[in-house]
Short mmCIF file of C-alpha atoms in Angstrom, two decimals:
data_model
loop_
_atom_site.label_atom_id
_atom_site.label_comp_id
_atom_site.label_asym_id
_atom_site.label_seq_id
_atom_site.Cartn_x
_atom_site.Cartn_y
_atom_site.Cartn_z
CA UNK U 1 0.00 0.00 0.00
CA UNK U 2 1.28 3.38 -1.19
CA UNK U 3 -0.02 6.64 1.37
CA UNK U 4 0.85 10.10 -0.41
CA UNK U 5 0.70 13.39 1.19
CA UNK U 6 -1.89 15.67 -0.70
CA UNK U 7 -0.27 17.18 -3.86
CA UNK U 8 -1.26 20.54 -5.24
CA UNK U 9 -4.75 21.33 -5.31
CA UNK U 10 -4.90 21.50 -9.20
CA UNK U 11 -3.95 17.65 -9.36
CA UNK U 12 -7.14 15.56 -10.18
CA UNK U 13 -8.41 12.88 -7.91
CA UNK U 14 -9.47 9.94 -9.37
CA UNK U 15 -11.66 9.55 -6.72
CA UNK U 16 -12.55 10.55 -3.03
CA UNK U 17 -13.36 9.34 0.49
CA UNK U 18 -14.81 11.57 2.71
CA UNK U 19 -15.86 10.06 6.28
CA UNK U 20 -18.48 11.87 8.03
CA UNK U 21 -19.66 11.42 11.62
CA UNK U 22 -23.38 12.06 12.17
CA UNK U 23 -21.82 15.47 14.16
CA UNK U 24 -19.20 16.51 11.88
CA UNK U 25 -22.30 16.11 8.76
CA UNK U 26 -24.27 18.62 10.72
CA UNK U 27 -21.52 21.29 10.25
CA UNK U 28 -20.32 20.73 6.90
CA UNK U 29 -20.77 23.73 4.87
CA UNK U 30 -20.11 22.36 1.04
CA UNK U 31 -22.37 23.01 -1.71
CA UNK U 32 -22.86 19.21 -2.07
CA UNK U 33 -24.56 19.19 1.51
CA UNK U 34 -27.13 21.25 -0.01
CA UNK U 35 -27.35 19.43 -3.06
CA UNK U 36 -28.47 16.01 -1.54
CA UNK U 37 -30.95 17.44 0.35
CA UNK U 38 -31.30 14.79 3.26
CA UNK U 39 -30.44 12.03 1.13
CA UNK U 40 -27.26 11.60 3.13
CA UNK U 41 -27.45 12.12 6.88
CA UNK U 42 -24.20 9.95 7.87
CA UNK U 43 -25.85 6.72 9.58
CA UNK U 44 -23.63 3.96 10.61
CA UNK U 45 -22.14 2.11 7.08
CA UNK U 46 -24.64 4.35 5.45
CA UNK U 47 -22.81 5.13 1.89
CA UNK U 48 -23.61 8.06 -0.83
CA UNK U 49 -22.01 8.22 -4.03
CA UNK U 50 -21.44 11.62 -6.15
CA UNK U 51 -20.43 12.10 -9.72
CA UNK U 52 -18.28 14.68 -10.04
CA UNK U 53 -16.44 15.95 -13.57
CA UNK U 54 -13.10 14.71 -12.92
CA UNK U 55 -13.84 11.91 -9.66
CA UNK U 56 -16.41 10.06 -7.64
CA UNK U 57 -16.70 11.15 -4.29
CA UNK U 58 -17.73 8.36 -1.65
CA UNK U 59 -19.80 9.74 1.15
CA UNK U 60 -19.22 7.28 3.90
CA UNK U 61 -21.27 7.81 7.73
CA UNK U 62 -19.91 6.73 10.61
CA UNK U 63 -23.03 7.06 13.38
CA UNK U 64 -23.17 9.57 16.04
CA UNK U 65 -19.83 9.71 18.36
CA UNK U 66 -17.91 6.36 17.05
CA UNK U 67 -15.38 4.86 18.93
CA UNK U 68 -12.04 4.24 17.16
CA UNK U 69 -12.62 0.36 16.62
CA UNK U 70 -16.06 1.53 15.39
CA UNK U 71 -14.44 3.57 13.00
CA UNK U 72 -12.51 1.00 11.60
CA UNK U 73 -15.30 -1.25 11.23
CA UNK U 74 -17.40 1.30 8.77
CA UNK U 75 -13.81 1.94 6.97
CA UNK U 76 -13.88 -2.13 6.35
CA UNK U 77 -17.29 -2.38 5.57
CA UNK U 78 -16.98 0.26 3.24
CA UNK U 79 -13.68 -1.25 1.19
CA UNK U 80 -15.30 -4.60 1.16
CA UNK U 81 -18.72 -3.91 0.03
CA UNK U 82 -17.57 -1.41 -2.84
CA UNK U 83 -14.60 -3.40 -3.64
CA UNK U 84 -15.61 -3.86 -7.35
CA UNK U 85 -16.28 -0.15 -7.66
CA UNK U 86 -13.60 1.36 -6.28
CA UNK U 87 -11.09 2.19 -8.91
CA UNK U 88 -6.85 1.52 -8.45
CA UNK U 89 -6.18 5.34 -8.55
CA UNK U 90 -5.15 8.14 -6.38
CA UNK U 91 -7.74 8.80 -4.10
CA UNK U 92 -8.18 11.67 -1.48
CA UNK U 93 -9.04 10.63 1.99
CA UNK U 94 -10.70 13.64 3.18
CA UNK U 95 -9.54 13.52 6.99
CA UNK U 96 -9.65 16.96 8.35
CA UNK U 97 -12.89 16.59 10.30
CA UNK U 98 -10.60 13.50 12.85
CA UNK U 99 -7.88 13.30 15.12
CA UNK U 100 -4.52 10.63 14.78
CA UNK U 101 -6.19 7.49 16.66
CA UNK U 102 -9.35 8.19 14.25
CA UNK U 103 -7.33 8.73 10.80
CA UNK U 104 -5.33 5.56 11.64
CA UNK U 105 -8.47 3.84 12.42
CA UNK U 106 -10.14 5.30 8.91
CA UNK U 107 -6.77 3.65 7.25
CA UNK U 108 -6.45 0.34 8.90
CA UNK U 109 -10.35 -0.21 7.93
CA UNK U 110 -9.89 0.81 4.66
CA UNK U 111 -6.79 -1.91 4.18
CA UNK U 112 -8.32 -4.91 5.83
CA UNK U 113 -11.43 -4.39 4.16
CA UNK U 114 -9.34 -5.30 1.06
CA UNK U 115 -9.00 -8.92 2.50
CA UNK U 116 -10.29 -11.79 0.46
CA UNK U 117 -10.26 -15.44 0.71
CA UNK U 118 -9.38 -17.65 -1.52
CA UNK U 119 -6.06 -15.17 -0.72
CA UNK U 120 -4.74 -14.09 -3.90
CA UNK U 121 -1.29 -12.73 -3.10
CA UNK U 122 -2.32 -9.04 -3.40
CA UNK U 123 -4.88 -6.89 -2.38
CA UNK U 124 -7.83 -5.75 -4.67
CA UNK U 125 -7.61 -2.23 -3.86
CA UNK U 126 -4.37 -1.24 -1.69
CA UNK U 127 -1.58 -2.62 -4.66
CA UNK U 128 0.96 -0.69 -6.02
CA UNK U 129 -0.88 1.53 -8.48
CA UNK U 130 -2.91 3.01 -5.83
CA UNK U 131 -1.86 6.10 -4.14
CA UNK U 132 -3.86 6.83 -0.92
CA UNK U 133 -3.14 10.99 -0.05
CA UNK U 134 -4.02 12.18 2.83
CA UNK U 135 -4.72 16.18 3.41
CA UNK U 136 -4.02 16.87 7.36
CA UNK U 137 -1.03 14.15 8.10
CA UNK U 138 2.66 16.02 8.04
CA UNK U 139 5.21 14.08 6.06
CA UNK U 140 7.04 12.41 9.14
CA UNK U 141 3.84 11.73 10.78
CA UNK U 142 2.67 10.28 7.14
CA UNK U 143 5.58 7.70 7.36
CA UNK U 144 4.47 6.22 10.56
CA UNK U 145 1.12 5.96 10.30
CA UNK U 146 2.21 3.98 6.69
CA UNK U 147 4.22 1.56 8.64
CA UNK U 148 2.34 0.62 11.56
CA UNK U 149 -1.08 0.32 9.47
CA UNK U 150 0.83 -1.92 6.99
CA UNK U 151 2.56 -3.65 9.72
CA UNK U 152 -0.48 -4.59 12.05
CA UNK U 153 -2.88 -5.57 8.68
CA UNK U 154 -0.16 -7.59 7.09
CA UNK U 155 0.41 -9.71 11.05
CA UNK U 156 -3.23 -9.70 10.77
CA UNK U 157 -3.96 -10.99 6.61
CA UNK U 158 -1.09 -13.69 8.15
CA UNK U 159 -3.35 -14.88 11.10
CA UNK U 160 -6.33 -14.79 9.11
CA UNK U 161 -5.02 -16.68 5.97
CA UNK U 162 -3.78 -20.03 7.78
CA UNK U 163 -6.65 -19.99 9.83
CA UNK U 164 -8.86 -20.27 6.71
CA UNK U 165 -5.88 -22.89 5.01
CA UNK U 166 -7.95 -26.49 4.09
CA UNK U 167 -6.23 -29.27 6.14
CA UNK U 168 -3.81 -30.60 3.42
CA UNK U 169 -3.02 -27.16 2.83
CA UNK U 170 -1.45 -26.49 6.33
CA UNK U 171 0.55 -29.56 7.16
CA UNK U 172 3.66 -29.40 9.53
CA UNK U 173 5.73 -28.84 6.05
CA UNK U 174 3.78 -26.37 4.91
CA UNK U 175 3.79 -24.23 7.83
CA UNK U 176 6.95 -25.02 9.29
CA UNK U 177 8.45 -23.57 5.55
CA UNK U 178 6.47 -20.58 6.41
CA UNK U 179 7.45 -20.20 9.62
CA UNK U 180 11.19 -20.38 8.10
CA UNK U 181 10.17 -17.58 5.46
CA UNK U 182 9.34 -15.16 8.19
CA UNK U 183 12.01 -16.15 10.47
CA UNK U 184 14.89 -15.60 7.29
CA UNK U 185 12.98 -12.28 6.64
CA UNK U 186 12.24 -10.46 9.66
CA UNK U 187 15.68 -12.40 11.53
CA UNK U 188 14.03 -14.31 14.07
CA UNK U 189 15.64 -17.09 15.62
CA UNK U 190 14.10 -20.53 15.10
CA UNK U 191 14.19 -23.84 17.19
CA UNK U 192 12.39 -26.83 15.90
CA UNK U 193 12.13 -30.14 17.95
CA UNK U 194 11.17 -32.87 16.16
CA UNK U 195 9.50 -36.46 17.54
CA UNK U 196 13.06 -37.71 18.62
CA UNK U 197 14.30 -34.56 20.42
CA UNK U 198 11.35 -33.68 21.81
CA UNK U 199 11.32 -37.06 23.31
CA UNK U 200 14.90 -36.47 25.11
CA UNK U 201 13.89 -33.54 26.33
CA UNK U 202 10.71 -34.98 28.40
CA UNK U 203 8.00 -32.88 26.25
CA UNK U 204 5.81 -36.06 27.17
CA UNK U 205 2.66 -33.92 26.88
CA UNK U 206 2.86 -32.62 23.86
CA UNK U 207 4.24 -35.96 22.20
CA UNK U 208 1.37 -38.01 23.48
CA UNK U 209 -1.09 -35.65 21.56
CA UNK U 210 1.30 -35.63 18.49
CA UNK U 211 1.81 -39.84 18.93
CA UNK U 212 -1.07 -40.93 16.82
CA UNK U 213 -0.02 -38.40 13.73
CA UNK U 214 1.44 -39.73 11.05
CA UNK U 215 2.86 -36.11 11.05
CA UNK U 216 6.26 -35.12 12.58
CA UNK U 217 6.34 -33.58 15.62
CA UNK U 218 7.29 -29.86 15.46
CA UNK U 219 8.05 -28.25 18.69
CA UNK U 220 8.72 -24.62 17.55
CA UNK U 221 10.30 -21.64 19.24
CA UNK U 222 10.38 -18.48 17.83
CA UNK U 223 12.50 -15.78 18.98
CA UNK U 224 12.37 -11.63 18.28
CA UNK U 225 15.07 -9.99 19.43
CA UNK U 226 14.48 -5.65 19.60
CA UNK U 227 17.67 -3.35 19.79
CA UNK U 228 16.62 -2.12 22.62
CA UNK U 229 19.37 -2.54 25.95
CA UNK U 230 17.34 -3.79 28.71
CA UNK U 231 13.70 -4.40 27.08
CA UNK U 232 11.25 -6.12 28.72
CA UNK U 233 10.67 -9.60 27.36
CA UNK U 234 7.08 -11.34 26.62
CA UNK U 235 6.77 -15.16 26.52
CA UNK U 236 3.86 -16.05 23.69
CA UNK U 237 2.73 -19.65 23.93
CA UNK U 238 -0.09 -20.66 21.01
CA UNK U 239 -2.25 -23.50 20.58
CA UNK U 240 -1.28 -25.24 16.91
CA UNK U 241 -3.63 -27.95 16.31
CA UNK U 242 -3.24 -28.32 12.85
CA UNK U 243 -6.65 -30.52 12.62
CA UNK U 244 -8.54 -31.58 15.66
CA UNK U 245 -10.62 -35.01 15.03
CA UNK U 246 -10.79 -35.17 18.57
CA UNK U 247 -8.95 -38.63 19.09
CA UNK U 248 -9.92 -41.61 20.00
CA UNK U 249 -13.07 -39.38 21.83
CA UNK U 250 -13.82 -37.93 18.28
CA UNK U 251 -15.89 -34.99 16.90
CA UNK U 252 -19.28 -35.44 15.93
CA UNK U 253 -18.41 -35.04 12.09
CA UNK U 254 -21.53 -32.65 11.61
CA UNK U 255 -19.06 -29.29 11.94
CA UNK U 256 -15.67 -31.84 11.74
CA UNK U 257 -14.53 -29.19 8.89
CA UNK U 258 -14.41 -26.77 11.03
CA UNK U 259 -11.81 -28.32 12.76
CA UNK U 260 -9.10 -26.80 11.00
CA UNK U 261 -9.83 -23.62 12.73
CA UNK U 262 -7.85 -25.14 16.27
CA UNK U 263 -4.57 -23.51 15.40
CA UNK U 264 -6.07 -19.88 16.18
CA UNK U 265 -3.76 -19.36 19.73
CA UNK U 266 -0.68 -19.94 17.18
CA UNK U 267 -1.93 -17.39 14.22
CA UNK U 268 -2.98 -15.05 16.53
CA UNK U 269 0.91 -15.34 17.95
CA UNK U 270 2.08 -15.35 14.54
CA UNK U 271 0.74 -12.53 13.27
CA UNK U 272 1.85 -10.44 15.87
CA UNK U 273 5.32 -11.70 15.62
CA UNK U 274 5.35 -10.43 11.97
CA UNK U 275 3.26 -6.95 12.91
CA UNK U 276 5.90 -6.36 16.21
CA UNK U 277 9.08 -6.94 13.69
CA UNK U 278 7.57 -4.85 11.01
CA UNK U 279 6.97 -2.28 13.60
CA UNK U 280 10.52 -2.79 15.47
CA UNK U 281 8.91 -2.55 18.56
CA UNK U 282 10.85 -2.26 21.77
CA UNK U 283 10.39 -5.39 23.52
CA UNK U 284 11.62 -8.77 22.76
CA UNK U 285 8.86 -12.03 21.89
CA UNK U 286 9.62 -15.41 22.98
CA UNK U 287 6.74 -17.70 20.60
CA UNK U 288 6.66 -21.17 21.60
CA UNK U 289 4.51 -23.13 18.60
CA UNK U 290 3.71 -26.83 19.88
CA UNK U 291 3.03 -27.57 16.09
CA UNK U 292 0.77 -31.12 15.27
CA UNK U 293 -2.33 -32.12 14.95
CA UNK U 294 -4.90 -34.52 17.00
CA UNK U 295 -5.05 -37.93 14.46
CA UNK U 296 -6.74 -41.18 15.11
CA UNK U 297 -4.44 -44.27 14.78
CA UNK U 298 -3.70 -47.65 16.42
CA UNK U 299 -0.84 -45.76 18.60
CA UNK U 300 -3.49 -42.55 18.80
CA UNK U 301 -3.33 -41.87 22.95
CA UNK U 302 -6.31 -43.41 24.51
CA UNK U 303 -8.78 -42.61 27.75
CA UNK U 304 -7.10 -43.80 31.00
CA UNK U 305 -3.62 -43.29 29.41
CA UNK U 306 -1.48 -41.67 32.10
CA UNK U 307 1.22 -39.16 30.60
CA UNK U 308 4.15 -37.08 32.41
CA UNK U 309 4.31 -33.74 31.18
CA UNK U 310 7.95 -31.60 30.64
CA UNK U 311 7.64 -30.31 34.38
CA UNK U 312 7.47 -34.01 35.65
CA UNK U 313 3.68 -33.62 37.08
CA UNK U 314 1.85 -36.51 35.77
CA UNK U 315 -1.72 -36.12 34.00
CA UNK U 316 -4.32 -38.92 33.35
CA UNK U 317 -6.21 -38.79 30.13
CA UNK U 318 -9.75 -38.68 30.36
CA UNK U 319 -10.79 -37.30 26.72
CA UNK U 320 -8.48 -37.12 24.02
CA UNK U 321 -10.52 -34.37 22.63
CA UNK U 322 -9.04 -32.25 26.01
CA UNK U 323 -5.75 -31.86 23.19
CA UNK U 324 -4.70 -28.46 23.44
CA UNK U 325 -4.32 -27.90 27.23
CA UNK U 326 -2.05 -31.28 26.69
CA UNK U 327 0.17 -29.55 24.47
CA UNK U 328 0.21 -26.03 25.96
CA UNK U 329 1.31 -27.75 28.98
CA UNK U 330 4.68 -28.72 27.77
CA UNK U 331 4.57 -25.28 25.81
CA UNK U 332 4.03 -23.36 29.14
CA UNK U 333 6.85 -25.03 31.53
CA UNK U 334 9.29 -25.26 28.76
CA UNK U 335 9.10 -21.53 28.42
CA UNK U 336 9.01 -20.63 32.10
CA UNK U 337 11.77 -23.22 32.52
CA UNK U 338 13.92 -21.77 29.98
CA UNK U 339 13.50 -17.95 29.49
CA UNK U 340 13.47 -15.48 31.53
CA UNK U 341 10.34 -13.63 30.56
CA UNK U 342 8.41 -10.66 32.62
CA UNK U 343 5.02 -11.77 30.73
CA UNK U 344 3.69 -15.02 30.20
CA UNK U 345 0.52 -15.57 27.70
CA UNK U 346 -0.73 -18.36 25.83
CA UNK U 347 -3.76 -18.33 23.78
CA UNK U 348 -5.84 -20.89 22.75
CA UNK U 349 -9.00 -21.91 20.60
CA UNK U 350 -9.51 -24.38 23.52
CA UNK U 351 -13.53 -24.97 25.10
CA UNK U 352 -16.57 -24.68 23.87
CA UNK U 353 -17.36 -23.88 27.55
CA UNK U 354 -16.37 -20.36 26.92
CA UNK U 355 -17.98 -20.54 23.65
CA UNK U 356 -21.87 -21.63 25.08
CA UNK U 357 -20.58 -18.79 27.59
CA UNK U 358 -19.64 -15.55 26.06
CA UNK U 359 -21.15 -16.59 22.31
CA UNK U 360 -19.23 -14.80 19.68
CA UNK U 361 -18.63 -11.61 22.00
CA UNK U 362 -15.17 -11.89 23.84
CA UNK U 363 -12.30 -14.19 24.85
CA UNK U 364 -12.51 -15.60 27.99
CA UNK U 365 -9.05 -14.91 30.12
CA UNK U 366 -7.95 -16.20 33.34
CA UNK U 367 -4.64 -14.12 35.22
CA UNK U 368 -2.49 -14.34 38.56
CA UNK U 369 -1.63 -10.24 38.32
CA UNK U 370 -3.75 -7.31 38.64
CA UNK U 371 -1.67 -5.12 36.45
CA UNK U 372 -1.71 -7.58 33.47
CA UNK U 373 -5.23 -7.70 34.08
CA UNK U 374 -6.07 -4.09 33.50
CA UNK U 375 -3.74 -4.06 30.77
CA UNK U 376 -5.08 -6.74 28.53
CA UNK U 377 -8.70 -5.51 29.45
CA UNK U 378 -7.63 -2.01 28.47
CA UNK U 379 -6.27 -2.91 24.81
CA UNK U 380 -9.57 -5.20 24.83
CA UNK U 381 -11.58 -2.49 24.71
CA UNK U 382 -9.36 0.23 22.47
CA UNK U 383 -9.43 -3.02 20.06
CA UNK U 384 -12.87 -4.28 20.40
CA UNK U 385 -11.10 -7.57 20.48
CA UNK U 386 -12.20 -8.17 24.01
CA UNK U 387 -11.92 -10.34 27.15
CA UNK U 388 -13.86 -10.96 30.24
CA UNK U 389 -12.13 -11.96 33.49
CA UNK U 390 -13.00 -15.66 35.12
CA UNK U 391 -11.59 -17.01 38.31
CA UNK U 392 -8.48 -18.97 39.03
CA UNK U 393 -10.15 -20.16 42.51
CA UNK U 394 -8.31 -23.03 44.10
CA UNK U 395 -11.69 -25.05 44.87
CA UNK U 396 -11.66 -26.06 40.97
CA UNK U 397 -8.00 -27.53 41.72
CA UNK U 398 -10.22 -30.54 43.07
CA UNK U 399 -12.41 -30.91 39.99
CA UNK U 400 -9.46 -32.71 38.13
CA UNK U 401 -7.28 -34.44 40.78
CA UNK U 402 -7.07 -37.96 39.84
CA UNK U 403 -6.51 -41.38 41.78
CA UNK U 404 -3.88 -42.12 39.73
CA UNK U 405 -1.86 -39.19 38.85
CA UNK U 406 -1.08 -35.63 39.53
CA UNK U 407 -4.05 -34.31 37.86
CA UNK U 408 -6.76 -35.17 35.10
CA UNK U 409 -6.97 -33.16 31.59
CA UNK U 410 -10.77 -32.39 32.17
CA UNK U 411 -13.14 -32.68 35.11
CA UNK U 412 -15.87 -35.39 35.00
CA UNK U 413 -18.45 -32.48 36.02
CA UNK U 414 -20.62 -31.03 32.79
CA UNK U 415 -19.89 -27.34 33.92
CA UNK U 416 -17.12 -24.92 34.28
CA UNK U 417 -14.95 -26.73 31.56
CA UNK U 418 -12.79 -23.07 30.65
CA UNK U 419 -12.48 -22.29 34.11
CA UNK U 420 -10.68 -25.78 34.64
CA UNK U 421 -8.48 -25.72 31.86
CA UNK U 422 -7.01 -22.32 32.99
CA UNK U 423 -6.77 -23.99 35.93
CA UNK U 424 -5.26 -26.96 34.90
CA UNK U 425 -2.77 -24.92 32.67
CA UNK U 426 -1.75 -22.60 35.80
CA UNK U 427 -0.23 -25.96 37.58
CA UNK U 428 2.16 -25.83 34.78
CA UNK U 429 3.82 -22.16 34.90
CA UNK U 430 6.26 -22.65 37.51
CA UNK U 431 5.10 -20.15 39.48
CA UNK U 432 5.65 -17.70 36.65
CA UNK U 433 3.70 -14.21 38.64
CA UNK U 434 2.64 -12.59 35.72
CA UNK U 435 1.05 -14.52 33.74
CA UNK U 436 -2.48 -14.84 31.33
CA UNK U 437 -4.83 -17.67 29.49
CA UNK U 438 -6.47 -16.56 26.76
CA UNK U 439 -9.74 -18.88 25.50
CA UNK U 440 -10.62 -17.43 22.10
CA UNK U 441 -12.58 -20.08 20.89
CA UNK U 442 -15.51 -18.12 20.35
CA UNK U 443 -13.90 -15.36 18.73
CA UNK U 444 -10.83 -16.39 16.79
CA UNK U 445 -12.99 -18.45 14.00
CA UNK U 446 -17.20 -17.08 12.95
CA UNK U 447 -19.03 -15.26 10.90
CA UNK U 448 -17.61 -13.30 8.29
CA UNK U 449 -18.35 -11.11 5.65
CA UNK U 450 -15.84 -12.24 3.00
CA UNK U 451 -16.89 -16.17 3.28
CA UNK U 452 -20.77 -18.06 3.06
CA UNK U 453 -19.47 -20.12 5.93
CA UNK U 454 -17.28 -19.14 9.03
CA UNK U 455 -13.82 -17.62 8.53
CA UNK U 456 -10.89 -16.41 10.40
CA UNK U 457 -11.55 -13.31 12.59
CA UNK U 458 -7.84 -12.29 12.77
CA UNK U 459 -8.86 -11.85 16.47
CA UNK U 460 -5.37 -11.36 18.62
CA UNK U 461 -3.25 -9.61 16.43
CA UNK U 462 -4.59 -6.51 17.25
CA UNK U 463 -5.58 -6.80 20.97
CA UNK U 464 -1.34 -8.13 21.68
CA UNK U 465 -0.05 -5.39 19.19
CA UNK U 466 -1.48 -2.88 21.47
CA UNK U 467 -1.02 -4.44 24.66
CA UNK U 468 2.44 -4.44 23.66
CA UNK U 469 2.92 -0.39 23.03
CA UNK U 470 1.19 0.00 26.08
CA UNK U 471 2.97 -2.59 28.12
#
């Protein structure tokens, strides 16, 4: 995406985008104002096209006192739905009427809207021969609003496009080459442990989820590194089920396809590794990617199997299907074990508990600090990619202690399945004080406007990116 400051008034626009908020419409003074005579009146998404002799002007309302994410929602509305009508020319975005936060938001709408799946390799509207000028940006402001907006959509078109990957199109090669693309090109360090090494190192967890895959194991580490002496250092941990079947206790096979989405902790992570490089932010990202996926087999893991994780606690399997808190386990201690990190997060497409709880609305999240509380709540609600506090209470310690091991991987109880696993995953932090579980199964993967069926969300990329800058 090319963003051009404003040239010389006598230029012709191809074509222009003027926002309006339902306030801002009231005092606008043009002669077009007059012209439309209450035809346009700058409704939420509502959209007004004028002919003009040398452009078309887009009238485009954003409601009465929009918040920023709201703004950004109308801007991606807007792109999408007019998509085949908007021309690859320069274009004026008349932004005099906001402020910084709202002409980034107007931008970063107006980019992802461009997003369509299958992903073609380039955007429909933001490619090369399209020249985006703003008329109230300086040039050095210009700059970074260009390089964060491309940054965080890019981290985010990432996320969102191997979400929506079919099954044989996201295989351990497959994204284990990508991982190695992004890694040469942004100069992250990678670590990869396969079956055998894994093994050694007591990842027991994670390999008895990854046993029944004819798939190798892939136990990756990422590692972003800023240039900054002394910067603080956040552990990312991210569920990467390939393809859930749900083990030996398998999936109902009426939604089965949707199965591919369980990899939406890890794209989430992903894309924010790529956004927070393109960005050069100033903090460094430890990404810990326990990459397989859940298979059925004759050496698949079965109920009653009992399995000792990489922090030596022992965990009886119950339900195969309980996958992901398996291999976030291993993910978890490994990290805390072996990095010194002053965050620790992992997220995680993990219960429909928190699904049949919050609906499509938020991420459930579970935290031992205050301060990392308020914080992820905070860029939560600047995002609209939200969360919603439940408790780590010790009483649900008892709803998975087994007879015959350290713990269970679920509770044999038909309630309170997210609060358990956050539970469950806490026993394996070692001690870590500062750390967060994100359940985003509700929100990482639904309905979308670019796909019939459900799509990716690109839900994370956003909420970390900013909880980042602020942290």
């Amino acid at each position: 995406m090319k963003i051009n400051l404003t040239g010389n008034s006598s230029n012709i626009i191809g074509q222009k985008f003027s926002f309006f908020t339902a306030e801002s419409w009231l005092q606008e003074k043009d002669d077009f104002k007059e012209k439309l005579n209450g035809l346009f009146v700058a409704k939420k998404d509502e959209t007004f096209i004028l002919l003009e002799e040398n452009s078309v002007h887009y009238l485009i309302g954003l409601g009465s006192k929009p918040q920023n994410f709201e703004v950004q929602a109308c801007a991606e509305k807007f792109t999408y739905d007019f998509r085949k009508k908007i021309k690859a020319t320069t274009t004026l975005l008349n932004s005099e009427n906001f402020n910084s936060d709202q002409i980034e938001s107007l931008v970063k709408g107006l980019y992802l809207g461009t997003y369509e799946y299958p992903f073609k390799g380039e955007h429909p509207v933001f490619h090369s021969d399209f020249s985006l000028q703003l008329n109230s940006v300086s040039e050095e402001n210009l700059k970074q609003l260009e390089m964060k907006v491309v940054a965080i959509c890019e981290g985010q078109f990432a996320c969102m496009e191997w979400l929506n990957k079919p099954q044989n199109f996201k295989r351990v090669p497959h994204i284990s080459e990508f991982l190695d693309e992004i890694s040469e090109k942004y100069n992250l360090k990678k670590t990869v442990f396969d079956r055998k090494k894994s093994e050694d190192l007591g990842l027991g967890a994670f390999l008895s989820v990854n046993q029944g895959s004819s798939q190798e194991a892939a136990f990756t580490i990422l590692e972003y590194q800023s240039n900054i002496e002394n910067a603080k250092t956040i552990g990312l941990v991210g569920k990467c089920i390939l393809f859930d079947t749900g083990g030996i206790s398998i999936k109902g096979s009426e939604n089965l396809h949707y199965m591919k989405s369980d990899m939406g902790g890890a794209t989430a992570v992903i894309g924010t590794l790529i956004a927070a490089a393109e960005m050069k932010l100033p903090v460094n990202i430890i990404a810990i990617l326990p990459i397989t996926d859940n298979a059925i087999s004759n050496t698949a893991y079965i109920p009653s199997d009992v399995i000792t994780a990489y922090n030596r606690k022992t965990i009886e399997v119950l339900n195969t299907d309980a996958e992901g808190r398996m291999t976030l386990a291993d993910g978890l201690s490994y990290l805390a074990k072996n990095y010194k990190t002053d965050v620790l997060i992992d997220l995680a497409t993990l219960t429909g508990s928190s699904v049949r709880m919050f609906g499509y609305t938020c991420g459930a999240y579970f935290s031992n600090n205050d301060s990392l509380k308020k914080l992820l709540e905070q860029s939560g609600d600047e995002t609209n990619q939200r969360l919603w506090n439940l408790p780590l209470w010790d009483i649900w310690k008892e709803d998975f202690t087994s007879d015959v091991a350290d713990f269970k991987n679920i509770s044999s109880k038909p309630f309170g399945d997210c609060i358990v696993a956050g539970k469950f995953l806490e026993q394996f932090i070692m001690d870590h004080p500062n750390w967060a579980h994100l359940d985003i199964a509700g929100v990482a993967f639904g309905n979308v406007r670019y796909m019939k069926e459900k799509g990716a969300t690109g839900y994370g990329v956003q909420l970390l990116i900013d909880f980042l800058e602020n942290f």
